[in-house]
Amino acid sequence: MERIKRLILWAWRLVSTPAGTLSLGFLTLGGFIGGVMFWGAFNTALEITNTEKFCTSCHEMKDNVYDELTRTIHFSNRSGVRASCPDCHVPHQWTDKIARKMQASKEVWGKIFGTINTRPKFLEKRLELAQHEWARLKANDSLECRNCHSSVAMDLQKQTERAATIHTRYLLSGKATCIDCHKGIAHELPNMQGIDPGWKMPRELEGTTTSGMTPIDDLRRAMMELHASNF
């Protein structure tokens, strides 16, 4: 008990004397200014890494997936709305963004050791990379897609009958999420032979089919119609 009293008296003398008060004030002010500077630097660095210029600064991305993006409707369309790399691969909410950045840190490891530093290496790993991204978007209910596309804002009357029926039956009911149907929306699909695309054309919506048509053919045909009707 006596030790506690001595500690309290020591603390009181520290903050009650002019020199102690001045030192404590400078310490508090310095800590606040330092915290603001650290936060500003951290947020600036975070935003720099969240730009398309940064994403395409390495040839692995620029020569492969970015080159494919430039040939899709997400890059050039009649509405003039362009989706950049972070729009589709980084959540907007701060906590989700930080979590995504932590996940993406392993890409630095891949860059250092040249995991996909050549076109053949990239093509060899393409299915694995795509499956990782499909699984991530499936798990978060296509969060990045919903940054721009809202099912509530959809005008189904302006969509084709097939698109409106599919969206009503699967998307609005929660049976499927965006990535189930829109694989390959911004990048070329890997070899999908033997891979379940996650969604197959309902038989009553198939229309005229040719012999040898597979679920992948159905998916590609439907996606072309959906993309044409959305932009």
Coordinates of C-alpha atoms in Angstrom, one line a residue:
M1 CA 0.0 0.0 0.0
E2 CA 2.9 2.3 0.8
R3 CA 4.5 1.7 -2.5
I4 CA 1.2 2.6 -4.3
K5 CA 1.0 5.9 -2.4
R6 CA 4.6 6.7 -3.3
L7 CA 3.9 5.9 -7.0
I8 CA 0.8 8.2 -7.0
L9 CA 2.8 11.0 -5.3
W10 CA 5.6 10.7 -7.9
A11 CA 3.1 10.8 -10.8
W12 CA 1.4 13.9 -9.3
R13 CA 4.7 15.7 -8.9
L14 CA 5.7 14.8 -12.5
V15 CA 2.6 16.4 -14.0
S16 CA 2.2 19.3 -11.5
T17 CA 5.7 20.8 -11.9
P18 CA 6.2 23.2 -14.8
A19 CA 9.0 21.2 -16.3
G20 CA 7.1 18.0 -16.1
T21 CA 3.9 19.6 -17.5
L22 CA 5.8 21.1 -20.4
S23 CA 7.5 17.8 -21.2
L24 CA 4.3 15.9 -21.0
G25 CA 2.6 18.5 -23.3
F26 CA 5.3 18.3 -25.9
L27 CA 5.2 14.5 -25.7
T28 CA 1.4 14.5 -26.3
L29 CA 1.6 17.1 -29.1
G30 CA 4.5 15.3 -30.7
G31 CA 2.7 12.0 -30.5
F32 CA -0.4 13.5 -32.2
I33 CA 1.6 15.1 -35.0
G34 CA 3.6 12.0 -35.5
G35 CA 0.4 9.9 -35.7
V36 CA -1.2 12.3 -38.2
M37 CA 2.0 12.1 -40.4
F38 CA 2.1 8.3 -40.2
W39 CA -1.5 8.0 -41.1
G40 CA -1.2 10.4 -44.0
A41 CA 1.9 8.5 -45.3
F42 CA 0.2 5.1 -44.9
N43 CA -3.0 6.2 -46.6
T44 CA -1.1 7.8 -49.5
A45 CA 1.0 4.7 -50.0
L46 CA -2.2 2.6 -49.9
E47 CA -3.9 4.7 -52.5
I48 CA -0.8 4.6 -54.8
T49 CA -0.9 0.8 -54.7
N50 CA -4.6 1.1 -55.6
T51 CA -4.2 2.6 -59.0
E52 CA -4.2 1.0 -62.5
K53 CA -0.8 2.6 -63.1
F54 CA 0.7 0.7 -60.2
C55 CA -1.1 -2.6 -61.1
T56 CA 0.3 -2.5 -64.6
S57 CA 3.8 -1.4 -63.6
C58 CA 5.1 -5.0 -63.9
H59 CA 5.1 -6.7 -67.3
E60 CA 3.4 -9.8 -65.9
M61 CA 0.2 -7.9 -65.5
K62 CA 0.6 -5.4 -68.4
D63 CA 1.4 -8.0 -71.1
N64 CA -1.2 -10.5 -70.0
V65 CA -4.3 -9.7 -68.1
Y66 CA -4.3 -5.9 -68.8
D67 CA -3.8 -6.5 -72.5
E68 CA -6.9 -8.7 -72.5
L69 CA -8.9 -6.1 -70.5
T70 CA -8.3 -3.5 -73.3
R71 CA -10.3 -5.8 -75.7
T72 CA -13.4 -6.1 -73.5
I73 CA -16.5 -4.0 -72.9
H74 CA -15.3 -3.1 -69.4
F75 CA -12.5 -1.1 -71.1
S76 CA -14.3 0.5 -74.0
N77 CA -18.1 0.8 -74.5
R78 CA -20.8 3.2 -75.7
S79 CA -21.4 4.6 -72.2
G80 CA -17.8 5.6 -71.7
V81 CA -17.6 4.0 -68.2
R82 CA -14.3 2.2 -67.8
A83 CA -13.5 -0.3 -65.0
S84 CA -9.9 -0.3 -63.9
C85 CA -8.0 -3.0 -62.2
P86 CA -8.7 -1.9 -58.6
D87 CA -12.4 -1.4 -59.4
C88 CA -12.8 -5.1 -60.0
H89 CA -10.1 -6.6 -57.6
V90 CA -10.1 -4.3 -54.6
P91 CA -13.1 -3.7 -52.3
H92 CA -14.1 -0.1 -51.6
Q93 CA -14.7 -0.4 -47.8
W94 CA -11.5 0.3 -45.9
T95 CA -11.5 -2.8 -43.7
D96 CA -12.1 -5.1 -46.7
K97 CA -9.5 -3.2 -48.7
I98 CA -6.9 -3.7 -46.0
A99 CA -7.7 -7.4 -45.9
R100 CA -7.4 -7.6 -49.7
K101 CA -4.0 -5.9 -49.6
M102 CA -2.8 -8.3 -47.1
Q103 CA -3.9 -11.2 -49.3
A104 CA -2.2 -9.6 -52.3
S105 CA 1.1 -9.4 -50.5
K106 CA 2.0 -12.9 -51.7
E107 CA 2.1 -11.4 -55.3
V108 CA 5.3 -9.6 -54.3
W109 CA 6.7 -13.1 -53.4
G110 CA 5.6 -14.3 -56.9
K111 CA 7.2 -11.3 -58.5
I112 CA 10.6 -11.8 -56.7
F113 CA 10.8 -15.5 -57.7
G114 CA 9.4 -15.1 -61.2
T115 CA 6.3 -17.3 -60.8
I116 CA 4.7 -16.0 -64.0
N117 CA 7.4 -13.9 -65.5
T118 CA 7.0 -15.4 -69.0
R119 CA 3.9 -15.9 -71.1
P120 CA 4.2 -19.8 -71.0
K121 CA 4.5 -19.7 -67.2
F122 CA 1.4 -17.4 -67.1
L123 CA -0.6 -19.7 -69.3
E124 CA 0.4 -22.7 -67.3
K125 CA -0.8 -21.1 -64.1
R126 CA -3.8 -19.4 -65.6
L127 CA -6.5 -21.9 -64.5
E128 CA -5.1 -21.9 -60.9
L129 CA -5.0 -18.1 -60.7
A130 CA -8.5 -17.8 -62.2
Q131 CA -9.9 -20.4 -59.7
H132 CA -8.4 -18.4 -56.8
E133 CA -10.1 -15.2 -58.0
W134 CA -13.4 -17.0 -58.7
A135 CA -13.4 -18.5 -55.2
R136 CA -12.7 -15.2 -53.6
L137 CA -15.5 -13.4 -55.5
K138 CA -17.9 -16.3 -54.7
A139 CA -17.0 -16.1 -51.0
N140 CA -17.7 -12.3 -50.8
D141 CA -20.8 -12.5 -53.0
S142 CA -19.1 -10.7 -55.8
L143 CA -18.5 -7.6 -53.7
E144 CA -16.3 -5.8 -56.2
C145 CA -18.9 -6.4 -59.0
R146 CA -21.5 -4.8 -56.7
N147 CA -19.4 -1.7 -56.3
C148 CA -20.8 -0.6 -59.7
H149 CA -23.6 -3.1 -60.4
S150 CA -26.6 -3.2 -58.2
S151 CA -29.4 -5.7 -58.6
V152 CA -31.8 -3.2 -57.1
A153 CA -31.0 -0.6 -59.8
M154 CA -31.4 -3.1 -62.6
D155 CA -34.1 -2.2 -65.1
L156 CA -35.1 -5.7 -66.2
Q157 CA -37.4 -4.4 -68.9
K158 CA -34.4 -3.0 -70.7
Q159 CA -32.6 -6.4 -70.7
T160 CA -33.2 -9.2 -73.2
E161 CA -35.8 -11.7 -72.1
R162 CA -33.2 -14.3 -71.5
A163 CA -31.1 -12.0 -69.3
A164 CA -34.1 -10.7 -67.3
T165 CA -35.2 -14.3 -66.7
I166 CA -31.8 -15.5 -65.6
H167 CA -31.3 -12.5 -63.3
T168 CA -34.7 -12.9 -61.7
R169 CA -34.4 -16.6 -61.2
Y170 CA -30.8 -16.8 -60.0
L171 CA -29.4 -13.4 -59.0
L172 CA -32.4 -11.7 -57.3
S173 CA -33.3 -15.0 -55.5
G174 CA -29.7 -15.3 -54.2
K175 CA -29.2 -18.7 -55.8
A176 CA -26.2 -17.4 -57.7
T177 CA -23.8 -14.4 -57.6
C178 CA -22.3 -12.4 -60.4
I179 CA -19.1 -14.5 -60.8
D180 CA -21.1 -17.7 -61.2
C181 CA -22.2 -16.5 -64.7
H182 CA -19.7 -13.8 -65.6
K183 CA -16.5 -15.6 -65.6
G184 CA -14.3 -14.2 -68.4
I185 CA -16.1 -10.8 -68.3
A186 CA -12.7 -8.9 -68.4
H187 CA -10.1 -11.6 -69.1
E188 CA -9.9 -14.6 -71.4
L189 CA -11.0 -17.8 -69.9
P190 CA -8.5 -20.6 -69.2
N191 CA -9.0 -24.0 -70.7
M192 CA -12.4 -24.9 -69.2
Q193 CA -12.5 -28.5 -70.3
G194 CA -13.8 -30.5 -67.4
I195 CA -14.3 -27.4 -65.3
D196 CA -17.8 -26.7 -64.0
P197 CA -18.5 -23.1 -65.0
G198 CA -20.8 -22.8 -62.0
W199 CA -23.9 -22.1 -64.0
K200 CA -25.5 -23.9 -66.9
M201 CA -28.1 -22.6 -69.3
P202 CA -31.6 -23.7 -68.2
R203 CA -33.0 -26.0 -70.8
E204 CA -36.1 -24.1 -71.4
L205 CA -34.0 -21.0 -72.3
E206 CA -31.6 -22.7 -74.6
G207 CA -33.4 -22.0 -77.8
T208 CA -31.9 -23.5 -80.9
T209 CA -28.8 -25.6 -80.3
T210 CA -26.4 -27.3 -82.6
S211 CA -25.0 -30.8 -82.1
G212 CA -22.0 -31.0 -79.9
M213 CA -22.9 -27.9 -77.8
T214 CA -21.5 -28.1 -74.3
P215 CA -22.4 -26.1 -71.1
I216 CA -19.3 -23.9 -71.9
D217 CA -20.8 -23.1 -75.4
D218 CA -24.1 -22.2 -73.7
L219 CA -22.4 -20.0 -71.2
R220 CA -20.3 -18.1 -73.8
R221 CA -23.4 -17.6 -76.0
A222 CA -25.5 -16.3 -73.1
M223 CA -22.7 -14.0 -71.9
M224 CA -22.4 -12.4 -75.3
E225 CA -26.1 -11.7 -75.3
L226 CA -26.0 -10.4 -71.7
H227 CA -23.0 -8.1 -72.4
A228 CA -24.5 -6.7 -75.5
S229 CA -27.8 -5.9 -73.7
N230 CA -26.0 -4.3 -70.7
F231 CA -24.0 -1.7 -72.6

